[in-house]
């Protein structure tokens, strides 16, 4: 094998991908790659540049070109999170946007930006170059289907919309943002699920060879333990023979 193993984790918003991926990476000594943070960073840059997205379903041609250019020319850097509870540090064109990319404004626009094929081309190329030597846990929507189709371990994390919205609500409350409502979060999550799974380029979908983990009623550590266990079983020498 030319490279170290890759674990691909895909699934809808709030399924626990980031939290679980960070724990798995930490336990196995692998690098954690949050691809959603990259789409969020581009979205932040698009909004910062005043590019208007009035009709999300049919972004005007000139805006489309401007977005493509930003995506191909920007420099994105991810820095490891300081602890298991914090998200990764995100820099775009030397600006720290770690906090800014998590706002409701960015969250509500990110799926429209992520549906642009040029944006995906630019980011997938970057992800694949970071992953060339393997040794990572990559998390997103198209990791097992498109970015790393030869990943040794593919996980599709799911949970009901209600459960995912409740998790997000808790996150917002912990961050001292009590004004966000459960209904708002359910709506945002359902809208993004629909956009992400129906778009033309690399829609959110379970890879044929992914293992689906339904996480309602499980905490993040329990889910991480299942994935570590599965990884270890798959990568034992006796199992490897069948896969090589
Ligand atoms: O954490 P959360 O599930 O809210 O979202 P995220 O993982 O930060 O991803 C934000 C958005 O980026 C998603 O809703 C997708 O529209 C897009 N995305 C994508 O298209 N492909 C990826 N590999 C990762 C994220
Ligand atoms: O990355 P994604 O949008 O899939 O979800 P996340 O941001 O990692 O998780 C959202 C919240 O759900 C976090 O506060 C987690 O601690 C919590 N949670 C989880 O991730 N997994 C569970 N099985 C249960 C709760």
PDB file of C-alpha atoms and ligand atoms in Angstrom:
ATOM      1  CA  UNK A   1       0.000   0.000   0.000  1.00  0.00           C
ATOM      2  CA  UNK A   2       1.298   3.448  -1.044  1.00  0.00           C
ATOM      3  CA  UNK A   3      -0.394   5.390   1.704  1.00  0.00           C
ATOM      4  CA  UNK A   4      -1.734   5.103   5.258  1.00  0.00           C
ATOM      5  CA  UNK A   5      -5.396   4.346   5.890  1.00  0.00           C
ATOM      6  CA  UNK A   6      -8.241   6.813   5.380  1.00  0.00           C
ATOM      7  CA  UNK A   7     -11.513   6.864   7.302  1.00  0.00           C
ATOM      8  CA  UNK A   8     -14.335   8.642   5.424  1.00  0.00           C
ATOM      9  CA  UNK A   9     -17.306   9.892   7.451  1.00  0.00           C
ATOM     10  CA  UNK A  10     -20.325  11.327   5.631  1.00  0.00           C
ATOM     11  CA  UNK A  11     -23.827  12.236   6.695  1.00  0.00           C
ATOM     12  CA  UNK A  12     -26.328  15.061   7.121  1.00  0.00           C
ATOM     13  CA  UNK A  13     -25.996  18.156   9.365  1.00  0.00           C
ATOM     14  CA  UNK A  14     -25.894  17.411  13.077  1.00  0.00           C
ATOM     15  CA  UNK A  15     -25.324  13.680  12.674  1.00  0.00           C
ATOM     16  CA  UNK A  16     -22.194  14.083  14.814  1.00  0.00           C
ATOM     17  CA  UNK A  17     -19.570  13.878  12.075  1.00  0.00           C
ATOM     18  CA  UNK A  18     -17.209  16.541  13.430  1.00  0.00           C
ATOM     19  CA  UNK A  19     -17.401  15.488  17.047  1.00  0.00           C
ATOM     20  CA  UNK A  20     -17.028  11.796  16.286  1.00  0.00           C
ATOM     21  CA  UNK A  21     -14.306  12.323  13.644  1.00  0.00           C
ATOM     22  CA  UNK A  22     -12.217  14.373  16.107  1.00  0.00           C
ATOM     23  CA  UNK A  23     -12.451  11.623  18.725  1.00  0.00           C
ATOM     24  CA  UNK A  24     -11.650   8.840  16.249  1.00  0.00           C
ATOM     25  CA  UNK A  25      -8.662  10.769  14.858  1.00  0.00           C
ATOM     26  CA  UNK A  26      -7.403  11.421  18.373  1.00  0.00           C
ATOM     27  CA  UNK A  27      -7.717   7.773  19.443  1.00  0.00           C
ATOM     28  CA  UNK A  28      -6.050   6.386  16.324  1.00  0.00           C
ATOM     29  CA  UNK A  29      -3.394   9.105  15.921  1.00  0.00           C
ATOM     30  CA  UNK A  30      -4.763  10.237  12.558  1.00  0.00           C
ATOM     31  CA  UNK A  31      -5.231  13.756  11.179  1.00  0.00           C
ATOM     32  CA  UNK A  32      -8.773  15.169  11.220  1.00  0.00           C
ATOM     33  CA  UNK A  33     -10.016  16.889   8.043  1.00  0.00           C
ATOM     34  CA  UNK A  34     -13.222  18.958   8.307  1.00  0.00           C
ATOM     35  CA  UNK A  35     -14.254  19.561   4.673  1.00  0.00           C
ATOM     36  CA  UNK A  36     -17.467  21.383   5.669  1.00  0.00           C
ATOM     37  CA  UNK A  37     -15.287  24.090   7.250  1.00  0.00           C
ATOM     38  CA  UNK A  38     -13.733  24.658   3.810  1.00  0.00           C
ATOM     39  CA  UNK A  39     -17.138  25.167   2.109  1.00  0.00           C
ATOM     40  CA  UNK A  40     -18.086  27.476   4.975  1.00  0.00           C
ATOM     41  CA  UNK A  41     -14.865  29.491   4.519  1.00  0.00           C
ATOM     42  CA  UNK A  42     -15.540  30.030   0.799  1.00  0.00           C
ATOM     43  CA  UNK A  43     -19.109  31.052   1.649  1.00  0.00           C
ATOM     44  CA  UNK A  44     -17.788  33.593   4.152  1.00  0.00           C
ATOM     45  CA  UNK A  45     -15.433  34.971   1.470  1.00  0.00           C
ATOM     46  CA  UNK A  46     -18.242  35.220  -1.099  1.00  0.00           C
ATOM     47  CA  UNK A  47     -20.431  37.181   1.338  1.00  0.00           C
ATOM     48  CA  UNK A  48     -17.474  39.332   2.427  1.00  0.00           C
ATOM     49  CA  UNK A  49     -16.886  40.242  -1.235  1.00  0.00           C
ATOM     50  CA  UNK A  50     -20.471  41.434  -1.510  1.00  0.00           C
ATOM     51  CA  UNK A  51     -21.395  38.874  -4.153  1.00  0.00           C
ATOM     52  CA  UNK A  52     -25.176  38.800  -4.253  1.00  0.00           C
ATOM     53  CA  UNK A  53     -26.964  35.464  -4.223  1.00  0.00           C
ATOM     54  CA  UNK A  54     -30.511  36.684  -4.714  1.00  0.00           C
ATOM     55  CA  UNK A  55     -31.835  33.543  -6.314  1.00  0.00           C
ATOM     56  CA  UNK A  56     -30.038  30.615  -4.734  1.00  0.00           C
ATOM     57  CA  UNK A  57     -31.446  28.104  -7.186  1.00  0.00           C
ATOM     58  CA  UNK A  58     -30.163  30.018 -10.188  1.00  0.00           C
ATOM     59  CA  UNK A  59     -27.211  32.151  -9.153  1.00  0.00           C
ATOM     60  CA  UNK A  60     -26.580  34.716 -11.940  1.00  0.00           C
ATOM     61  CA  UNK A  61     -23.803  33.913 -14.408  1.00  0.00           C
ATOM     62  CA  UNK A  62     -21.521  36.797 -13.371  1.00  0.00           C
ATOM     63  CA  UNK A  63     -21.832  35.881  -9.683  1.00  0.00           C
ATOM     64  CA  UNK A  64     -21.143  32.254 -10.589  1.00  0.00           C
ATOM     65  CA  UNK A  65     -17.904  33.261 -12.343  1.00  0.00           C
ATOM     66  CA  UNK A  66     -16.826  35.473  -9.451  1.00  0.00           C
ATOM     67  CA  UNK A  67     -17.448  32.637  -6.984  1.00  0.00           C
ATOM     68  CA  UNK A  68     -15.491  30.169  -9.137  1.00  0.00           C
ATOM     69  CA  UNK A  69     -12.567  32.563  -9.307  1.00  0.00           C
ATOM     70  CA  UNK A  70     -12.541  33.079  -5.540  1.00  0.00           C
ATOM     71  CA  UNK A  71     -12.646  29.333  -4.974  1.00  0.00           C
ATOM     72  CA  UNK A  72      -9.759  28.627  -7.334  1.00  0.00           C
ATOM     73  CA  UNK A  73      -7.563  31.462  -6.076  1.00  0.00           C
ATOM     74  CA  UNK A  74      -8.113  31.483  -2.330  1.00  0.00           C
ATOM     75  CA  UNK A  75      -5.772  29.937   0.187  1.00  0.00           C
ATOM     76  CA  UNK A  76      -7.415  27.872   2.919  1.00  0.00           C
ATOM     77  CA  UNK A  77      -5.535  26.687   5.999  1.00  0.00           C
ATOM     78  CA  UNK A  78      -6.892  24.413   8.707  1.00  0.00           C
ATOM     79  CA  UNK A  79      -5.201  24.217  12.090  1.00  0.00           C
ATOM     80  CA  UNK A  80      -5.842  21.383  14.568  1.00  0.00           C
ATOM     81  CA  UNK A  81      -8.462  22.136  17.224  1.00  0.00           C
ATOM     82  CA  UNK A  82      -6.879  22.904  20.608  1.00  0.00           C
ATOM     83  CA  UNK A  83      -8.980  20.194  22.323  1.00  0.00           C
ATOM     84  CA  UNK A  84     -11.608  17.561  21.575  1.00  0.00           C
ATOM     85  CA  UNK A  85     -14.483  19.959  22.236  1.00  0.00           C
ATOM     86  CA  UNK A  86     -13.427  22.731  19.847  1.00  0.00           C
ATOM     87  CA  UNK A  87     -13.784  22.922  16.079  1.00  0.00           C
ATOM     88  CA  UNK A  88     -10.734  23.256  13.799  1.00  0.00           C
ATOM     89  CA  UNK A  89      -9.113  26.623  13.253  1.00  0.00           C
ATOM     90  CA  UNK A  90      -9.934  27.979   9.795  1.00  0.00           C
ATOM     91  CA  UNK A  91      -8.016  30.639   7.863  1.00  0.00           C
ATOM     92  CA  UNK A  92      -8.837  31.961   4.422  1.00  0.00           C
ATOM     93  CA  UNK A  93      -6.423  34.316   2.627  1.00  0.00           C
ATOM     94  CA  UNK A  94      -4.617  34.804   5.956  1.00  0.00           C
ATOM     95  CA  UNK A  95      -7.764  35.859   7.840  1.00  0.00           C
ATOM     96  CA  UNK A  96      -8.863  33.846  10.854  1.00  0.00           C
ATOM     97  CA  UNK A  97     -12.542  32.944  10.232  1.00  0.00           C
ATOM     98  CA  UNK A  98     -12.850  30.150  12.814  1.00  0.00           C
ATOM     99  CA  UNK A  99     -15.812  31.848  14.520  1.00  0.00           C
ATOM    100  CA  UNK A 100     -17.301  33.687  11.537  1.00  0.00           C
ATOM    101  CA  UNK A 101     -17.939  30.550   9.477  1.00  0.00           C
ATOM    102  CA  UNK A 102     -20.364  29.190  12.126  1.00  0.00           C
ATOM    103  CA  UNK A 103     -22.859  32.083  11.967  1.00  0.00           C
ATOM    104  CA  UNK A 104     -26.458  31.524  10.878  1.00  0.00           C
ATOM    105  CA  UNK A 105     -25.821  33.718   7.829  1.00  0.00           C
ATOM    106  CA  UNK A 106     -22.990  31.529   6.525  1.00  0.00           C
ATOM    107  CA  UNK A 107     -24.884  28.376   7.483  1.00  0.00           C
ATOM    108  CA  UNK A 108     -27.946  29.443   5.495  1.00  0.00           C
ATOM    109  CA  UNK A 109     -25.916  30.126   2.309  1.00  0.00           C
ATOM    110  CA  UNK A 110     -23.307  27.373   2.391  1.00  0.00           C
ATOM    111  CA  UNK A 111     -25.352  24.702   0.587  1.00  0.00           C
ATOM    112  CA  UNK A 112     -25.943  27.010  -2.389  1.00  0.00           C
ATOM    113  CA  UNK A 113     -22.217  27.746  -2.653  1.00  0.00           C
ATOM    114  CA  UNK A 114     -21.310  24.068  -2.172  1.00  0.00           C
ATOM    115  CA  UNK A 115     -23.584  23.175  -5.114  1.00  0.00           C
ATOM    116  CA  UNK A 116     -21.364  25.152  -7.524  1.00  0.00           C
ATOM    117  CA  UNK A 117     -19.298  22.689  -9.539  1.00  0.00           C
ATOM    118  CA  UNK A 118     -16.228  24.950  -9.758  1.00  0.00           C
ATOM    119  CA  UNK A 119     -16.213  25.400  -5.996  1.00  0.00           C
ATOM    120  CA  UNK A 120     -16.308  21.638  -5.533  1.00  0.00           C
ATOM    121  CA  UNK A 121     -13.560  21.103  -8.096  1.00  0.00           C
ATOM    122  CA  UNK A 122     -11.233  23.526  -6.314  1.00  0.00           C
ATOM    123  CA  UNK A 123     -11.884  22.173  -2.818  1.00  0.00           C
ATOM    124  CA  UNK A 124     -11.827  18.484  -3.737  1.00  0.00           C
ATOM    125  CA  UNK A 125      -8.459  18.975  -5.426  1.00  0.00           C
ATOM    126  CA  UNK A 126      -7.094  20.539  -2.231  1.00  0.00           C
ATOM    127  CA  UNK A 127      -8.566  17.756  -0.062  1.00  0.00           C
ATOM    128  CA  UNK A 128      -7.107  15.029  -2.265  1.00  0.00           C
ATOM    129  CA  UNK A 129      -3.688  16.630  -2.204  1.00  0.00           C
ATOM    130  CA  UNK A 130      -3.777  16.845   1.618  1.00  0.00           C
ATOM    131  CA  UNK A 131      -4.893  13.200   1.715  1.00  0.00           C
ATOM    132  CA  UNK A 132      -2.295  11.818  -0.686  1.00  0.00           C
ATOM    133  CA  UNK A 133      -0.367  10.051   2.041  1.00  0.00           C
ATOM    134  CA  UNK A 134      -3.480   9.006   3.930  1.00  0.00           C
ATOM    135  CA  UNK A 135      -3.477   8.800   7.712  1.00  0.00           C
ATOM    136  CA  UNK A 136      -6.624  10.840   8.093  1.00  0.00           C
ATOM    137  CA  UNK A 137     -10.223  10.921   9.165  1.00  0.00           C
ATOM    138  CA  UNK A 138     -12.060  13.060   6.615  1.00  0.00           C
ATOM    139  CA  UNK A 139     -15.617  14.187   7.218  1.00  0.00           C
ATOM    140  CA  UNK A 140     -18.210  15.789   4.928  1.00  0.00           C
ATOM    141  CA  UNK A 141     -20.898  14.880   2.402  1.00  0.00           C
ATOM    142  CA  UNK A 142     -18.999  13.295  -0.514  1.00  0.00           C
ATOM    143  CA  UNK A 143     -15.883  11.836   1.086  1.00  0.00           C
ATOM    144  CA  UNK A 144     -16.650   8.133   0.579  1.00  0.00           C
ATOM    145  CA  UNK A 145     -18.374   8.650  -2.774  1.00  0.00           C
ATOM    146  CA  UNK A 146     -16.086  11.163  -4.426  1.00  0.00           C
ATOM    147  CA  UNK A 147     -13.097  12.609  -2.544  1.00  0.00           C
ATOM    148  CA  UNK A 148     -11.596   9.337  -1.277  1.00  0.00           C
ATOM    149  CA  UNK A 149     -13.536   6.545  -3.027  1.00  0.00           C
ATOM    150  CA  UNK A 150     -10.791   4.064  -2.039  1.00  0.00           C
ATOM    151  CA  UNK A 151     -10.956   4.877   1.702  1.00  0.00           C
ATOM    152  CA  UNK A 152     -10.410   1.745   3.811  1.00  0.00           C
ATOM    153  CA  UNK A 153     -13.279   2.603   6.152  1.00  0.00           C
ATOM    154  CA  UNK A 154     -16.460   4.406   5.094  1.00  0.00           C
ATOM    155  CA  UNK A 155     -19.082   5.442   7.612  1.00  0.00           C
ATOM    156  CA  UNK A 156     -22.462   7.035   6.924  1.00  0.00           C
ATOM    157  CA  UNK A 157     -23.724   8.701  10.124  1.00  0.00           C
ATOM    158  CA  UNK A 158     -27.412   9.471  10.481  1.00  0.00           C
ATOM    159  CA  UNK A 159     -29.964  10.570  13.087  1.00  0.00           C
ATOM    160  CA  UNK A 160     -33.533  11.846  12.890  1.00  0.00           C
ATOM    161  CA  UNK A 161     -34.057  15.549  12.077  1.00  0.00           C
ATOM    162  CA  UNK A 162     -35.518  16.131  15.570  1.00  0.00           C
ATOM    163  CA  UNK A 163     -32.493  14.606  17.286  1.00  0.00           C
ATOM    164  CA  UNK A 164     -30.059  16.551  15.117  1.00  0.00           C
ATOM    165  CA  UNK A 165     -31.864  19.852  15.765  1.00  0.00           C
ATOM    166  CA  UNK A 166     -31.877  19.152  19.535  1.00  0.00           C
ATOM    167  CA  UNK A 167     -28.097  18.567  19.441  1.00  0.00           C
ATOM    168  CA  UNK A 168     -27.548  21.853  17.605  1.00  0.00           C
ATOM    169  CA  UNK A 169     -29.826  23.692  20.037  1.00  0.00           C
ATOM    170  CA  UNK A 170     -27.703  22.465  22.929  1.00  0.00           C
ATOM    171  CA  UNK A 171     -24.567  23.658  21.129  1.00  0.00           C
ATOM    172  CA  UNK A 172     -26.050  27.149  20.649  1.00  0.00           C
ATOM    173  CA  UNK A 173     -27.201  27.310  24.280  1.00  0.00           C
ATOM    174  CA  UNK A 174     -23.720  26.342  25.463  1.00  0.00           C
ATOM    175  CA  UNK A 175     -22.271  29.120  23.323  1.00  0.00           C
ATOM    176  CA  UNK A 176     -24.625  31.566  25.010  1.00  0.00           C
ATOM    177  CA  UNK A 177     -26.970  32.012  22.044  1.00  0.00           C
ATOM    178  CA  UNK A 178     -30.372  31.238  23.588  1.00  0.00           C
ATOM    179  CA  UNK A 179     -32.278  33.187  20.907  1.00  0.00           C
ATOM    180  CA  UNK A 180     -32.054  30.334  18.380  1.00  0.00           C
ATOM    181  CA  UNK A 181     -35.185  28.153  18.422  1.00  0.00           C
ATOM    182  CA  UNK A 182     -35.639  24.441  17.859  1.00  0.00           C
ATOM    183  CA  UNK A 183     -38.080  25.137  14.996  1.00  0.00           C
ATOM    184  CA  UNK A 184     -35.521  27.372  13.269  1.00  0.00           C
ATOM    185  CA  UNK A 185     -32.863  24.678  13.552  1.00  0.00           C
ATOM    186  CA  UNK A 186     -35.184  21.921  12.323  1.00  0.00           C
ATOM    187  CA  UNK A 187     -36.051  24.054   9.333  1.00  0.00           C
ATOM    188  CA  UNK A 188     -32.417  24.902   8.547  1.00  0.00           C
ATOM    189  CA  UNK A 189     -31.391  21.270   8.848  1.00  0.00           C
ATOM    190  CA  UNK A 190     -34.260  19.986   6.703  1.00  0.00           C
ATOM    191  CA  UNK A 191     -33.534  22.611   4.036  1.00  0.00           C
ATOM    192  CA  UNK A 192     -29.836  21.792   3.932  1.00  0.00           C
ATOM    193  CA  UNK A 193     -30.547  18.034   3.870  1.00  0.00           C
ATOM    194  CA  UNK A 194     -32.748  18.585   0.826  1.00  0.00           C
ATOM    195  CA  UNK A 195     -30.299  20.862  -1.001  1.00  0.00           C
ATOM    196  CA  UNK A 196     -27.276  18.695  -0.189  1.00  0.00           C
ATOM    197  CA  UNK A 197     -28.928  15.442  -1.248  1.00  0.00           C
ATOM    198  CA  UNK A 198     -30.609  16.698  -4.430  1.00  0.00           C
ATOM    199  CA  UNK A 199     -27.849  18.790  -5.990  1.00  0.00           C
ATOM    200  CA  UNK A 200     -26.370  17.660  -9.321  1.00  0.00           C
ATOM    201  CA  UNK A 201     -22.692  17.508  -8.346  1.00  0.00           C
ATOM    202  CA  UNK A 202     -21.664  14.977  -5.699  1.00  0.00           C
ATOM    203  CA  UNK A 203     -24.912  14.926  -3.717  1.00  0.00           C
ATOM    204  CA  UNK A 204     -24.964  13.658  -0.143  1.00  0.00           C
ATOM    205  CA  UNK A 205     -25.488   9.940  -0.431  1.00  0.00           C
ATOM    206  CA  UNK A 206     -24.335   6.778   1.286  1.00  0.00           C
ATOM    207  CA  UNK A 207     -21.530   5.073  -0.651  1.00  0.00           C
ATOM    208  CA  UNK A 208     -22.434   1.513  -1.648  1.00  0.00           C
ATOM    209  CA  UNK A 209     -19.647   0.161   0.560  1.00  0.00           C
ATOM    210  CA  UNK A 210     -20.259   2.465   3.559  1.00  0.00           C
ATOM    211  CA  UNK A 211     -21.527   1.234   6.918  1.00  0.00           C
ATOM    212  CA  UNK A 212     -24.567   3.172   8.137  1.00  0.00           C
ATOM    213  CA  UNK A 213     -24.594   4.088  11.821  1.00  0.00           C
ATOM    214  CA  UNK A 214     -27.922   5.330  13.194  1.00  0.00           C
ATOM    215  CA  UNK A 215     -26.987   7.523  16.176  1.00  0.00           C
ATOM    216  CA  UNK A 216     -30.323   8.439  17.830  1.00  0.00           C
ATOM    217  CA  UNK A 217     -29.890   7.687  21.529  1.00  0.00           C
ATOM    218  CA  UNK A 218     -26.109   7.192  21.306  1.00  0.00           C
ATOM    219  CA  UNK A 219     -23.581   9.692  22.574  1.00  0.00           C
ATOM    220  CA  UNK A 220     -20.567  10.749  20.522  1.00  0.00           C
ATOM    221  CA  UNK A 221     -18.098   8.577  22.472  1.00  0.00           C
ATOM    222  CA  UNK A 222     -20.230   5.481  21.891  1.00  0.00           C
ATOM    223  CA  UNK A 223     -20.321   6.188  18.169  1.00  0.00           C
ATOM    224  CA  UNK A 224     -16.555   6.866  18.065  1.00  0.00           C
ATOM    225  CA  UNK A 225     -15.904   3.565  19.883  1.00  0.00           C
ATOM    226  CA  UNK A 226     -17.951   1.674  17.265  1.00  0.00           C
ATOM    227  CA  UNK A 227     -15.966   3.245  14.442  1.00  0.00           C
ATOM    228  CA  UNK A 228     -12.580   2.573  16.082  1.00  0.00           C
ATOM    229  CA  UNK A 229     -13.633  -1.026  16.617  1.00  0.00           C
ATOM    230  CA  UNK A 230     -14.737  -1.415  13.006  1.00  0.00           C
ATOM    231  CA  UNK A 231     -11.500   0.197  11.764  1.00  0.00           C
ATOM    232  CA  UNK A 232      -9.375  -2.165  13.832  1.00  0.00           C
ATOM    233  CA  UNK A 233     -11.266  -5.216  12.611  1.00  0.00           C
ATOM    234  CA  UNK A 234     -11.014  -4.145   8.978  1.00  0.00           C
ATOM    235  CA  UNK A 235      -7.333  -3.391   9.162  1.00  0.00           C
ATOM    236  CA  UNK A 236      -6.251  -6.582  10.924  1.00  0.00           C
ATOM    237  CA  UNK A 237      -3.949  -8.531   8.565  1.00  0.00           C
ATOM    238  CA  UNK A 238      -6.436 -11.360   8.080  1.00  0.00           C
ATOM    239  CA  UNK A 239      -9.095  -8.910   6.925  1.00  0.00           C
ATOM    240  CA  UNK A 240      -6.718  -6.942   4.743  1.00  0.00           C
ATOM    241  CA  UNK A 241      -6.098  -9.915   2.452  1.00  0.00           C
ATOM    242  CA  UNK A 242      -9.655  -9.720   1.144  1.00  0.00           C
ATOM    243  CA  UNK A 243      -9.445  -6.026   0.455  1.00  0.00           C
ATOM    244  CA  UNK A 244      -6.118  -5.705  -1.311  1.00  0.00           C
TER     245      UNK A 244
HETATM  246  O1  LIG B   1     -21.554  20.775  10.550  1.00  0.00           O
HETATM  247  P1  LIG B   1     -22.698  20.832   9.601  1.00  0.00           P
HETATM  248  O2  LIG B   1     -23.218  19.482   9.303  1.00  0.00           O
HETATM  249  O3  LIG B   1     -23.714  21.842   9.925  1.00  0.00           O
HETATM  250  O4  LIG B   1     -22.162  21.325   8.224  1.00  0.00           O
HETATM  251  P2  LIG B   1     -20.719  21.202   7.646  1.00  0.00           P
HETATM  252  O5  LIG B   1     -20.229  19.820   7.696  1.00  0.00           O
HETATM  253  O6  LIG B   1     -19.900  22.274   8.241  1.00  0.00           O
HETATM  254  O7  LIG B   1     -21.024  21.518   6.118  1.00  0.00           O
HETATM  255  C1  LIG B   1     -21.647  22.722   5.722  1.00  0.00           C
HETATM  256  C2  LIG B   1     -22.194  22.566   4.321  1.00  0.00           C
HETATM  257  O8  LIG B   1     -21.102  22.387   3.414  1.00  0.00           O
HETATM  258  C3  LIG B   1     -23.100  21.375   4.073  1.00  0.00           C
HETATM  259  O9  LIG B   1     -24.454  21.654   4.381  1.00  0.00           O
HETATM  260  C4  LIG B   1     -22.912  21.124   2.587  1.00  0.00           C
HETATM  261  O10 LIG B   1     -23.729  21.984   1.823  1.00  0.00           O
HETATM  262  C5  LIG B   1     -21.464  21.542   2.350  1.00  0.00           C
HETATM  263  N1  LIG B   1     -20.531  20.418   2.277  1.00  0.00           N
HETATM  264  C6  LIG B   1     -20.425  19.737   1.087  1.00  0.00           C
HETATM  265  O11 LIG B   1     -21.152  20.037   0.152  1.00  0.00           O
HETATM  266  N2  LIG B   1     -19.516  18.742   0.934  1.00  0.00           N
HETATM  267  C7  LIG B   1     -18.710  18.396   1.940  1.00  0.00           C
HETATM  268  N3  LIG B   1     -17.802  17.424   1.749  1.00  0.00           N
HETATM  269  C8  LIG B   1     -18.819  19.045   3.181  1.00  0.00           C
HETATM  270  C9  LIG B   1     -19.752  20.058   3.335  1.00  0.00           C
HETATM  271  O1  LIG B   2     -20.560  17.599  12.166  1.00  0.00           O
HETATM  272  P1  LIG B   2     -22.034  17.352  12.319  1.00  0.00           P
HETATM  273  O2  LIG B   2     -22.859  18.469  11.816  1.00  0.00           O
HETATM  274  O3  LIG B   2     -22.463  16.052  11.718  1.00  0.00           O
HETATM  275  O4  LIG B   2     -22.339  17.234  13.866  1.00  0.00           O
HETATM  276  P2  LIG B   2     -21.516  17.792  15.125  1.00  0.00           P
HETATM  277  O5  LIG B   2     -21.379  19.248  14.991  1.00  0.00           O
HETATM  278  O6  LIG B   2     -20.304  16.983  15.321  1.00  0.00           O
HETATM  279  O7  LIG B   2     -22.468  17.393  16.340  1.00  0.00           O
HETATM  280  C1  LIG B   2     -23.491  18.198  16.801  1.00  0.00           C
HETATM  281  C2  LIG B   2     -23.654  18.011  18.300  1.00  0.00           C
HETATM  282  O8  LIG B   2     -24.213  16.737  18.583  1.00  0.00           O
HETATM  283  C3  LIG B   2     -22.373  18.092  19.132  1.00  0.00           C
HETATM  284  O9  LIG B   2     -22.611  18.914  20.249  1.00  0.00           O
HETATM  285  C4  LIG B   2     -22.130  16.684  19.595  1.00  0.00           C
HETATM  286  O10 LIG B   2     -21.504  16.614  20.842  1.00  0.00           O
HETATM  287  C5  LIG B   2     -23.530  16.106  19.674  1.00  0.00           C
HETATM  288  N1  LIG B   2     -23.661  14.634  19.526  1.00  0.00           N
HETATM  289  C6  LIG B   2     -22.933  13.941  18.605  1.00  0.00           C
HETATM  290  O11 LIG B   2     -22.108  14.554  17.912  1.00  0.00           O
HETATM  291  N2  LIG B   2     -23.071  12.592  18.429  1.00  0.00           N
HETATM  292  C7  LIG B   2     -23.937  11.901  19.150  1.00  0.00           C
HETATM  293  N3  LIG B   2     -24.076  10.600  18.962  1.00  0.00           N
HETATM  294  C8  LIG B   2     -24.711  12.596  20.091  1.00  0.00           C
HETATM  295  C9  LIG B   2     -24.553  13.976  20.243  1.00  0.00           C
END
